[in-house]
mmCIF file of N, CA and C in Angstrom:
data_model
loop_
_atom_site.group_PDB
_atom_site.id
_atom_site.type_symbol
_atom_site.label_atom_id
_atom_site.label_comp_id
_atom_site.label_asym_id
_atom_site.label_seq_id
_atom_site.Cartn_x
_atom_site.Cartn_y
_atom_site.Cartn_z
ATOM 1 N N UNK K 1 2.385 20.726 -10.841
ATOM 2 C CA UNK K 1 1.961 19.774 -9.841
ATOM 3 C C UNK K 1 2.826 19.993 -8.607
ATOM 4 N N UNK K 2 2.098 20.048 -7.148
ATOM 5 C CA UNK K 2 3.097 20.808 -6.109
ATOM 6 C C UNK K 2 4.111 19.416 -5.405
ATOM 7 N N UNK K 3 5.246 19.329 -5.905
ATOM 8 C CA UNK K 3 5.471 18.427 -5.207
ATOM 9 C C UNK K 3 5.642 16.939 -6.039
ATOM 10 N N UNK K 4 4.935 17.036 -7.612
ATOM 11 C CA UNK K 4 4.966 15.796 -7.946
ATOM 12 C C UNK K 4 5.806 15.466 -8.956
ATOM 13 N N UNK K 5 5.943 14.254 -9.494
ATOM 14 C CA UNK K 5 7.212 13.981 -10.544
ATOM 15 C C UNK K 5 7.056 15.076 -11.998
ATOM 16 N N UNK K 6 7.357 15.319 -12.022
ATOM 17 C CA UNK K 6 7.190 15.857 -13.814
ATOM 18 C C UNK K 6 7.903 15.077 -15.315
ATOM 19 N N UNK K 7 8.497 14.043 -14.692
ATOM 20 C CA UNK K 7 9.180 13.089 -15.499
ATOM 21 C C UNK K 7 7.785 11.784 -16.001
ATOM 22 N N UNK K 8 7.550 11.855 -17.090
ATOM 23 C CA UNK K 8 6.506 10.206 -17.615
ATOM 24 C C UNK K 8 7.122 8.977 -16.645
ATOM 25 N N UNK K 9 8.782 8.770 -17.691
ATOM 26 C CA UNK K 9 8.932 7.918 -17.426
ATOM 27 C C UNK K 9 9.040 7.118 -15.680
ATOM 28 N N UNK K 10 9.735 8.435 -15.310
ATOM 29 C CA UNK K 10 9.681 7.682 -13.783
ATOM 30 C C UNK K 10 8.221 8.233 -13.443
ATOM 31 N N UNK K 11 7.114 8.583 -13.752
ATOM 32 C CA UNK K 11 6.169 8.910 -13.425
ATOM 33 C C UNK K 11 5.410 7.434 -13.642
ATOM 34 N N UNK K 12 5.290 6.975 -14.798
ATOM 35 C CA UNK K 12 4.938 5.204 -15.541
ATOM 36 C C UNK K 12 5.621 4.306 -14.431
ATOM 37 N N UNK K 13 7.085 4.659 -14.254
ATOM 38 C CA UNK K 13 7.569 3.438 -13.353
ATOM 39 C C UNK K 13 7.340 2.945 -11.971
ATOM 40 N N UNK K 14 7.013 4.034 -11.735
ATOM 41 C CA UNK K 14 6.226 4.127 -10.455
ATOM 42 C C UNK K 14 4.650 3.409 -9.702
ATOM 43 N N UNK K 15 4.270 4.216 -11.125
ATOM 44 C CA UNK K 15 2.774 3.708 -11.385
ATOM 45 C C UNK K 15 2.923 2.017 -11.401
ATOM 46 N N UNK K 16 3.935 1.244 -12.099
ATOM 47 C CA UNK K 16 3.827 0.258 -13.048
ATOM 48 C C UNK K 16 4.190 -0.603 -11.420
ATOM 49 N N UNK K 17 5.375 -0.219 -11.065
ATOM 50 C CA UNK K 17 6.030 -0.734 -9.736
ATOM 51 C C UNK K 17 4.497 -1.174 -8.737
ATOM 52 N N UNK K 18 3.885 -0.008 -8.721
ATOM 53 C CA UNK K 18 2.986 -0.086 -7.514
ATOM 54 C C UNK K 18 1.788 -0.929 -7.783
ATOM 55 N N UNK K 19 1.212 -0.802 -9.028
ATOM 56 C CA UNK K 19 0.152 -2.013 -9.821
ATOM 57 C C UNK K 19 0.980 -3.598 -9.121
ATOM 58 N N UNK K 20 2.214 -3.723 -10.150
ATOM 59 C CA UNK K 20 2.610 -5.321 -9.691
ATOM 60 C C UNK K 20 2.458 -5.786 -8.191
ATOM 61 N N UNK K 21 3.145 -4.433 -7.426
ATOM 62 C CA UNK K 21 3.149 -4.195 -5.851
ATOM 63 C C UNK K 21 1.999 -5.383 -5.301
ATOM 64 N N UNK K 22 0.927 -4.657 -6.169
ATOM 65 C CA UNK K 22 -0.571 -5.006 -5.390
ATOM 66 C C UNK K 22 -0.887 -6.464 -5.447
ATOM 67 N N UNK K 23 -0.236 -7.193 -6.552
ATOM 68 C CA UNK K 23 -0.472 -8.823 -6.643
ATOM 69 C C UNK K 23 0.656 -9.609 -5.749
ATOM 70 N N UNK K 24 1.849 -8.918 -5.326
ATOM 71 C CA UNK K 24 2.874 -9.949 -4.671
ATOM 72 C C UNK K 24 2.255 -10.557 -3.369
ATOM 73 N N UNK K 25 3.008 -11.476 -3.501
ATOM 74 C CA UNK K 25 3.295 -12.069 -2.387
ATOM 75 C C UNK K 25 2.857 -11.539 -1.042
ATOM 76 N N UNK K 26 4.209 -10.469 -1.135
ATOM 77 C CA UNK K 26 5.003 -9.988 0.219
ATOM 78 C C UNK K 26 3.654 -8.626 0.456
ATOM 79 N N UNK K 27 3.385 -8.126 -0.491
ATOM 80 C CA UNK K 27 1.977 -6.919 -0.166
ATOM 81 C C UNK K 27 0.853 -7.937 1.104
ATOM 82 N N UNK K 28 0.366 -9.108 -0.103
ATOM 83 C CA UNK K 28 -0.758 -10.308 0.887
ATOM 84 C C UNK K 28 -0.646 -11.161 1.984
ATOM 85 N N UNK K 29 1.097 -10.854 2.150
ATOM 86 C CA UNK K 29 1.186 -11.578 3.972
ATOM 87 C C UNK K 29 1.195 -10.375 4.173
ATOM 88 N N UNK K 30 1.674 -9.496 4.510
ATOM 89 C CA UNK K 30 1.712 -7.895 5.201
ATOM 90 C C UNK K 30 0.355 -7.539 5.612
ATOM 91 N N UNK K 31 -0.500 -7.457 3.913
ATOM 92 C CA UNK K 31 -1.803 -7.226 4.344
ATOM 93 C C UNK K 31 -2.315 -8.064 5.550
ATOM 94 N N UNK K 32 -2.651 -9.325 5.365
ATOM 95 C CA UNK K 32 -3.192 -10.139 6.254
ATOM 96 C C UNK K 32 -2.904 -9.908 7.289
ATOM 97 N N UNK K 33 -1.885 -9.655 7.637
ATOM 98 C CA UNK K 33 -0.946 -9.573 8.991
ATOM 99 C C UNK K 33 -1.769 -8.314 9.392
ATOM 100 N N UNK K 34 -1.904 -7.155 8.969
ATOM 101 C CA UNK K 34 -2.294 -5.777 9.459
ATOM 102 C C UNK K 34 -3.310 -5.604 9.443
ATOM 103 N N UNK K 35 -4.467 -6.538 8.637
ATOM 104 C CA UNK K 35 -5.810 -6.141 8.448
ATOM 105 C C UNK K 35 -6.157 -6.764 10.188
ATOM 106 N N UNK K 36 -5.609 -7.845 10.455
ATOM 107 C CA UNK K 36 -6.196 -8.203 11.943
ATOM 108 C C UNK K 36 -5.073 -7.708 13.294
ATOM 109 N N UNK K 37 -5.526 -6.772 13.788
ATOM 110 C CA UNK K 37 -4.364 -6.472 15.200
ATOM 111 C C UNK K 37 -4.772 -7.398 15.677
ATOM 112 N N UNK K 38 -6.063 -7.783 16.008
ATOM 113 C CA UNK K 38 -6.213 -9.240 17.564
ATOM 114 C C UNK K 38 -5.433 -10.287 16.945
ATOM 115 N N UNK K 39 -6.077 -10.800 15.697
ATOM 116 C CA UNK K 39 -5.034 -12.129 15.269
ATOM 117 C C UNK K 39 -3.649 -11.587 15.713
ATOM 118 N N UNK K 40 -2.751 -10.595 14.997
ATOM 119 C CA UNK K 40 -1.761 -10.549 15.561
ATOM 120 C C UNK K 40 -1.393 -10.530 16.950
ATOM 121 N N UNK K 41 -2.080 -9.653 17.766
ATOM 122 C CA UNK K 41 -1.844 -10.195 18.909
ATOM 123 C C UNK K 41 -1.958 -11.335 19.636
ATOM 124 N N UNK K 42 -3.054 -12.169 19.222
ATOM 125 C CA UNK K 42 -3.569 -13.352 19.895
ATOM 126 C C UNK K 42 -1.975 -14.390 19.281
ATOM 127 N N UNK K 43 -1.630 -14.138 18.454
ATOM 128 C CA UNK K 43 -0.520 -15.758 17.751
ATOM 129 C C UNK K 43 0.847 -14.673 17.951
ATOM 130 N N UNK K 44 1.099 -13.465 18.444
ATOM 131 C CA UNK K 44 2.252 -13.071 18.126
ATOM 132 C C UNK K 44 2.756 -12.347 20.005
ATOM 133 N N UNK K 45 1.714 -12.948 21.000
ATOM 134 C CA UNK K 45 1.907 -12.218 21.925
ATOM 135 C C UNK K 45 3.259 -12.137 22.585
ATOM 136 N N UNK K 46 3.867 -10.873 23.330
ATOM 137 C CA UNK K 46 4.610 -11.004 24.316
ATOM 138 C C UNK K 46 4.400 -10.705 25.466
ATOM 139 N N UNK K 47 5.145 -10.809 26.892
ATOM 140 C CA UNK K 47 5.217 -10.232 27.701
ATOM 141 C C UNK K 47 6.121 -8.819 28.082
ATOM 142 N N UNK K 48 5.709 -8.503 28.953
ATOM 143 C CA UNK K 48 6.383 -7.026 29.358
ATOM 144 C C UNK K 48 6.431 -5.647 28.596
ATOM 145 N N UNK K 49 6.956 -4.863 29.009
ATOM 146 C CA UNK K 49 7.413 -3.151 28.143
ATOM 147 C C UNK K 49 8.114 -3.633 26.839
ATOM 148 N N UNK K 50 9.136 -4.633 27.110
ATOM 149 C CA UNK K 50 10.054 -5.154 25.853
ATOM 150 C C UNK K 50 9.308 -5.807 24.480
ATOM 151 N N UNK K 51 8.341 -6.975 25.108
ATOM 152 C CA UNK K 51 7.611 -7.501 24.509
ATOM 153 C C UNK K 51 6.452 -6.826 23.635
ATOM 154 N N UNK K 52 5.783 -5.827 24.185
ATOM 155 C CA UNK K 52 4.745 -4.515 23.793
ATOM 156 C C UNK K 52 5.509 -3.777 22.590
ATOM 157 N N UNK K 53 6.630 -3.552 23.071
ATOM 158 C CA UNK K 53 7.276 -2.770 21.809
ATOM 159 C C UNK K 53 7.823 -3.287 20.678
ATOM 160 N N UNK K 54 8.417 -4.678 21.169
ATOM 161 C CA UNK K 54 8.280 -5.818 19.653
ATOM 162 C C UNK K 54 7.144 -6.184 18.939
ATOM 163 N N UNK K 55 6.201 -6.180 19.722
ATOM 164 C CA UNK K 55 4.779 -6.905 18.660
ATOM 165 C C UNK K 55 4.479 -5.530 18.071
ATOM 166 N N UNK K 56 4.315 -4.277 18.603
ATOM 167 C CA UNK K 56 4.597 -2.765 17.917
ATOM 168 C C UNK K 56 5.114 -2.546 16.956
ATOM 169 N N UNK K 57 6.609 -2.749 16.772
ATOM 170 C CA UNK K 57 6.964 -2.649 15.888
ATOM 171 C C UNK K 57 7.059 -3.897 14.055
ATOM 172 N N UNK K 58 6.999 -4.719 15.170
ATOM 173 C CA UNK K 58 6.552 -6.028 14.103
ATOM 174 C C UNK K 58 5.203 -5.687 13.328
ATOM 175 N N UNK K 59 3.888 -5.188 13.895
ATOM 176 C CA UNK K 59 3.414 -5.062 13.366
ATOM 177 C C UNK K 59 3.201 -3.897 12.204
ATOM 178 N N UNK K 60 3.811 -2.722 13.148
ATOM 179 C CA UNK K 60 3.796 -1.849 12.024
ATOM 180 C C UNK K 60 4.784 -1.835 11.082
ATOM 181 N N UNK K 61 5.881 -3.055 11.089
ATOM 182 C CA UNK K 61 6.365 -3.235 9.680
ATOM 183 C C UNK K 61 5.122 -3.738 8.942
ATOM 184 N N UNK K 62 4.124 -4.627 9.252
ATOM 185 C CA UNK K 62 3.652 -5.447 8.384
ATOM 186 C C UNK K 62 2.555 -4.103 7.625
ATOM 187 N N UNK K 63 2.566 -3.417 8.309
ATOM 188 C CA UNK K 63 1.433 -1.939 8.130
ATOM 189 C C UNK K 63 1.853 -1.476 7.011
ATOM 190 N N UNK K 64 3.200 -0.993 7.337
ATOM 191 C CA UNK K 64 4.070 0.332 6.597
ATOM 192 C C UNK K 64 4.633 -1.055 4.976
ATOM 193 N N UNK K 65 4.841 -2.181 5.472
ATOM 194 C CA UNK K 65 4.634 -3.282 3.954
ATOM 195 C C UNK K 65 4.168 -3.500 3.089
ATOM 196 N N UNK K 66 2.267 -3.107 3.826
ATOM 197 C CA UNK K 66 1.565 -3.190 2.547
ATOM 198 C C UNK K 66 1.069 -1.589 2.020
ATOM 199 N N UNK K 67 2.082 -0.817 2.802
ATOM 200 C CA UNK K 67 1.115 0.631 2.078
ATOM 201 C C UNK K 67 2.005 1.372 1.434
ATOM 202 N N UNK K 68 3.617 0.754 1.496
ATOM 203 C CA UNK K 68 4.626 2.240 1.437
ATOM 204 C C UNK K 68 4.642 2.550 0.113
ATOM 205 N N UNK K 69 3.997 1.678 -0.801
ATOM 206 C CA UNK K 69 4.158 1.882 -2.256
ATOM 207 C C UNK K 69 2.847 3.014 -3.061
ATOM 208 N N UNK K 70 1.946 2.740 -1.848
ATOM 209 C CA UNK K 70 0.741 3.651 -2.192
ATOM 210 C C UNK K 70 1.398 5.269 -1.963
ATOM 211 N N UNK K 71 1.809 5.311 -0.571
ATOM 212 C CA UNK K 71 2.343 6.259 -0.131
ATOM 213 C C UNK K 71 3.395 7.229 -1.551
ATOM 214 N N UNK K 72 4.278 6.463 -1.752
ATOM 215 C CA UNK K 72 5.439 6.851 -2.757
ATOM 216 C C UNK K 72 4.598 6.804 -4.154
ATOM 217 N N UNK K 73 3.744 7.078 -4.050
ATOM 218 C CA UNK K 73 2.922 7.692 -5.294
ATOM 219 C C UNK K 73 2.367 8.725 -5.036
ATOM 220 N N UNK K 74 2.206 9.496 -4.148
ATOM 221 C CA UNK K 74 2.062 10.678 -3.679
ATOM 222 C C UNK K 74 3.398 11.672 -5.121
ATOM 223 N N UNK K 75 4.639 11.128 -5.518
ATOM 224 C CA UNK K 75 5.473 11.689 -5.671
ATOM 225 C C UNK K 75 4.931 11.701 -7.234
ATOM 226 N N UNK K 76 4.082 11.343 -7.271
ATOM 227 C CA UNK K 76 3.589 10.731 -8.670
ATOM 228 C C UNK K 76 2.340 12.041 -8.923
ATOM 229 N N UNK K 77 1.743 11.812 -8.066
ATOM 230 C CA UNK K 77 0.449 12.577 -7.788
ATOM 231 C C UNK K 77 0.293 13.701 -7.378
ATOM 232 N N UNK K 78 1.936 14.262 -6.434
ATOM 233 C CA UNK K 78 1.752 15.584 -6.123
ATOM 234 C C UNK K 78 1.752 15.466 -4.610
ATOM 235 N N UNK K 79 2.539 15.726 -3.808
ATOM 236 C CA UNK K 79 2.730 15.199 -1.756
ATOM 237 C C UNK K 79 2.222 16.732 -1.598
ATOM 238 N N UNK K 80 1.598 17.481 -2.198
ATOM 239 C CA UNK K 80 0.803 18.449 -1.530
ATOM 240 C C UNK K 80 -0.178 18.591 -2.235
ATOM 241 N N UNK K 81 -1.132 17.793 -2.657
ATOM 242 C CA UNK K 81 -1.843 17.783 -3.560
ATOM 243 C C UNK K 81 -3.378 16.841 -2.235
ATOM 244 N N UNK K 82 -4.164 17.768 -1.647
ATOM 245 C CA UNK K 82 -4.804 17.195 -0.461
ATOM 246 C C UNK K 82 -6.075 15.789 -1.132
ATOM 247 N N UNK K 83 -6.583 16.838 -2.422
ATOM 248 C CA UNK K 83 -7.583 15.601 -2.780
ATOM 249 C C UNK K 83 -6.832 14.395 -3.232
ATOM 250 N N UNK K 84 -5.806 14.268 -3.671
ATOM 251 C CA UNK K 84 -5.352 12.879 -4.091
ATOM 252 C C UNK K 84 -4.340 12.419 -2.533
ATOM 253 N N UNK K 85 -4.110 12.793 -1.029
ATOM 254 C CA UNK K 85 -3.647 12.236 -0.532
ATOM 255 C C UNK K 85 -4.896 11.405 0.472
ATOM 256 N N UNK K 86 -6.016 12.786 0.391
ATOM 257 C CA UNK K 86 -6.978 12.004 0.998
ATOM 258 C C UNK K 86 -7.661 10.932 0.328
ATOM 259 N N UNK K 87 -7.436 10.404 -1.229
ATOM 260 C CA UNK K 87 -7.883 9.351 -2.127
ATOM 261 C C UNK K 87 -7.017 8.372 -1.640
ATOM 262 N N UNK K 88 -6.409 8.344 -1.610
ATOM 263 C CA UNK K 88 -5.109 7.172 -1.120
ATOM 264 C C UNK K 88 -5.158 6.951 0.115
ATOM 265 N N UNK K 89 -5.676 7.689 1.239
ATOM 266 C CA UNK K 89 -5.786 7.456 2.367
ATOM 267 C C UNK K 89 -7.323 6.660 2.631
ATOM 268 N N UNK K 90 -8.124 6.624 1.421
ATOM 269 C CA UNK K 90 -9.682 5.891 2.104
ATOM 270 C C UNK K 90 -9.275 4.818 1.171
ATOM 271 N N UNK K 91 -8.348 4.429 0.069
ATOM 272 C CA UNK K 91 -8.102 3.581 -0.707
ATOM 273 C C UNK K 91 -7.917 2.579 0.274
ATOM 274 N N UNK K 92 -6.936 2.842 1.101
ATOM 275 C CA UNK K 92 -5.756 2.360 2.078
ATOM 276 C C UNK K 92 -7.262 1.643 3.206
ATOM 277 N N UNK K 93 -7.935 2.736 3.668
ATOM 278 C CA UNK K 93 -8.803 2.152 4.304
ATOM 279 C C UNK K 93 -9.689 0.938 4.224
ATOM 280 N N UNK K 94 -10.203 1.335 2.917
ATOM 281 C CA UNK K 94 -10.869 0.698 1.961
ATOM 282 C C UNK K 94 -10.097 -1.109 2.140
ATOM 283 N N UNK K 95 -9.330 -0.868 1.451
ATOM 284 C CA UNK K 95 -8.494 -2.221 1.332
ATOM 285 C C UNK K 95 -8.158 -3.434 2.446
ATOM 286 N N UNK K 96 -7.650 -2.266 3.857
ATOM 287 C CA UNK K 96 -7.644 -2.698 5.097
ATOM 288 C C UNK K 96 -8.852 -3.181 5.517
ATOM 289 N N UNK K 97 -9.949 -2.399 5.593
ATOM 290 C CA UNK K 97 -11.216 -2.983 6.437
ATOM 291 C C UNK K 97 -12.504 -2.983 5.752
ATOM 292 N N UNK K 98 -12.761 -3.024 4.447
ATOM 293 C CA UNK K 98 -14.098 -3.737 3.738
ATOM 294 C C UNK K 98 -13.928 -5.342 3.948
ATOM 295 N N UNK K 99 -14.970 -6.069 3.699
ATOM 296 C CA UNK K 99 -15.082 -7.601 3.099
ATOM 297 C C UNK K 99 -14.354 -7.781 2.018
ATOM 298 N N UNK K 100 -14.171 -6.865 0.812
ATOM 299 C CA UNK K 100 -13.998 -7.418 -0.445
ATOM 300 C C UNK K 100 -12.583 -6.820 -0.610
ATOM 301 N N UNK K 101 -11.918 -6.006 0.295
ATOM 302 C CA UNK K 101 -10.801 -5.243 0.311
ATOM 303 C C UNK K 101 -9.522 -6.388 -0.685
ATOM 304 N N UNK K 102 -9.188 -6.985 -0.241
ATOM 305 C CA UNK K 102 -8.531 -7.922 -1.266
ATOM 306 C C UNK K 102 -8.655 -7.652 -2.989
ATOM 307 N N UNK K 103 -9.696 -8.024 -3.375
ATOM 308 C CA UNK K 103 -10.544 -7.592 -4.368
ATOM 309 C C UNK K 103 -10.304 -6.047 -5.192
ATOM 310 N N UNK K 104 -10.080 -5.202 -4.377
ATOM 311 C CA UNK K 104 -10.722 -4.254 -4.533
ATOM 312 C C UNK K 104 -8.910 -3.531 -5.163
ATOM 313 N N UNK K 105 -7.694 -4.094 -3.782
ATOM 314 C CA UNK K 105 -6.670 -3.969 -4.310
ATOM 315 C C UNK K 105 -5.744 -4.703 -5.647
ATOM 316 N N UNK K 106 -6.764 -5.566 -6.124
ATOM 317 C CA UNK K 106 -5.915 -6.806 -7.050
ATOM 318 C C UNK K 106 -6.222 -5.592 -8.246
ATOM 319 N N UNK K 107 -7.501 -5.357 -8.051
ATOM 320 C CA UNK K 107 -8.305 -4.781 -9.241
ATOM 321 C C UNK K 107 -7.279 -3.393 -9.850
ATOM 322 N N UNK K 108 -7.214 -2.697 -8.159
ATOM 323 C CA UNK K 108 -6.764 -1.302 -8.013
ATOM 324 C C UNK K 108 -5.232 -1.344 -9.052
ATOM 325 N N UNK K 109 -4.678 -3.042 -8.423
ATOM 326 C CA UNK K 109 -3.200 -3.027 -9.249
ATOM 327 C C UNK K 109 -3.169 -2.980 -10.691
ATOM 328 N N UNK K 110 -4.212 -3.875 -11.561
ATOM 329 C CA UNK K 110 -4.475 -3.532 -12.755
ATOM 330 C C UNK K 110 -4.487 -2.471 -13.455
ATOM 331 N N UNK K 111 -5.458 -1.046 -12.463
ATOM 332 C CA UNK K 111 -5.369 0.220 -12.801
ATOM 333 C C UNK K 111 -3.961 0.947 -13.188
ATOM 334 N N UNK K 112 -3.634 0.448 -11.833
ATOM 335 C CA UNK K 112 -2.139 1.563 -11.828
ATOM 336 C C UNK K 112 -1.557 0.715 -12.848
ATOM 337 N N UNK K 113 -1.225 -0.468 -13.099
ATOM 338 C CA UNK K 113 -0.187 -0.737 -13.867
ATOM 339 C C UNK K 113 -0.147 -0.333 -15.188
ATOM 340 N N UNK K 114 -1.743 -0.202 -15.925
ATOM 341 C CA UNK K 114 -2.521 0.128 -16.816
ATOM 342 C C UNK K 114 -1.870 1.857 -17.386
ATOM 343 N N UNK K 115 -2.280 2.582 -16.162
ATOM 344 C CA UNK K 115 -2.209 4.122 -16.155
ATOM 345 C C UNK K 115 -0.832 4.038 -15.962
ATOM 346 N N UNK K 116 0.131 3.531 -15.335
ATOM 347 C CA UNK K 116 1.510 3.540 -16.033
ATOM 348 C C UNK K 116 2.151 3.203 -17.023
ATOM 349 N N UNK K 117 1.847 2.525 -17.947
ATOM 350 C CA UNK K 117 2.412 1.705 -18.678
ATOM 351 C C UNK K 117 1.934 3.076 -20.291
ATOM 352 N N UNK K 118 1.039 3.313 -20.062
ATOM 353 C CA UNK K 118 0.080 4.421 -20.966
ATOM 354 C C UNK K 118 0.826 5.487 -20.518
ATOM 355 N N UNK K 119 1.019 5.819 -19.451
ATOM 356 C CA UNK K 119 2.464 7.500 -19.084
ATOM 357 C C UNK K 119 3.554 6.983 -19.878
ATOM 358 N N UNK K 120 3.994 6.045 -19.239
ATOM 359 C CA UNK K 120 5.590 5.847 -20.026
ATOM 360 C C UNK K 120 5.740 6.006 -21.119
ATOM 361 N N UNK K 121 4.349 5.484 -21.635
ATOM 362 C CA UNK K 121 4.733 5.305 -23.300
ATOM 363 C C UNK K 121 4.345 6.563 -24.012
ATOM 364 N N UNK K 122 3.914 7.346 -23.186
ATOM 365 C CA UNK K 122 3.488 8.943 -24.110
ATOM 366 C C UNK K 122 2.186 9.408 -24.316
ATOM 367 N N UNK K 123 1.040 8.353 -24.123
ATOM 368 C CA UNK K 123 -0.089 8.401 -24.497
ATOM 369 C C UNK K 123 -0.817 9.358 -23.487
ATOM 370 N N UNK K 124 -0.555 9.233 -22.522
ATOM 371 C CA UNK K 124 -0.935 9.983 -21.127
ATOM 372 C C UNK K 124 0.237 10.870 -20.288
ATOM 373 N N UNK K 125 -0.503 11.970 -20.158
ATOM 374 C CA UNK K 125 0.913 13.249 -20.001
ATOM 375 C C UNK K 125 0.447 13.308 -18.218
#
């Protein structure tokens, strides 16, 4: 695998990490926060160059919050591995801008936690 873990266990923990990921808290304000730029802009505005680059970066914490765990499964999956980065990249989409996107990630967390928990334990290589 080019690039990806070859270890189960931290291969499972990963997996397992990023499933729970998907039900917290801190994933569903992030999300919310990033699925709308206008809301954010409209309740988070500033003025000036200074101000532009705070709501910037504020927001793309809330961006890089709800995805960095998808991302760091790449290490899982292989970070040169194109069909599974472009899967994670329409996942990501998916989640951000469908109707049911919510939904779709609660579900997604079940998976992974599922398909990790089955690596760790040996059943799945």
């Amino acid at each position: 695998m080019a690039g990806g873990s070859t270890s189960a266990y931290l291969g499972g923990a990963l997996l397992m990490v990023a499933g729970a990921f998907q039900w917290s808290p801190l994933k569903s304000v992030c999300l919310t926060r990033c699925r709308s730029p206008l809301g954010f802009l409209m309740s988070e505005w500033r003025d000036g160059t200074g101000g532009a680059l705070k709501m910037g970066l504020r927001h793309g914490a809330y961006c890089v919050g709800c995805c960095w765990i998808l991302m760091g499964l790449l290490f899982v999956l292989g970070v040169m591995n194109l069909l599974w980065v472009a899967a994670l990249a329409g996942f990501v989409l998916l989640e951000k801008a469908a109707p049911g996107g919510r939904r779709v990630g609660r579900g997604t967390g079940v998976l992974l936690f599922g398909w990790g928990a089955l690596m760790a334990a040996g059943v799945l290589g």
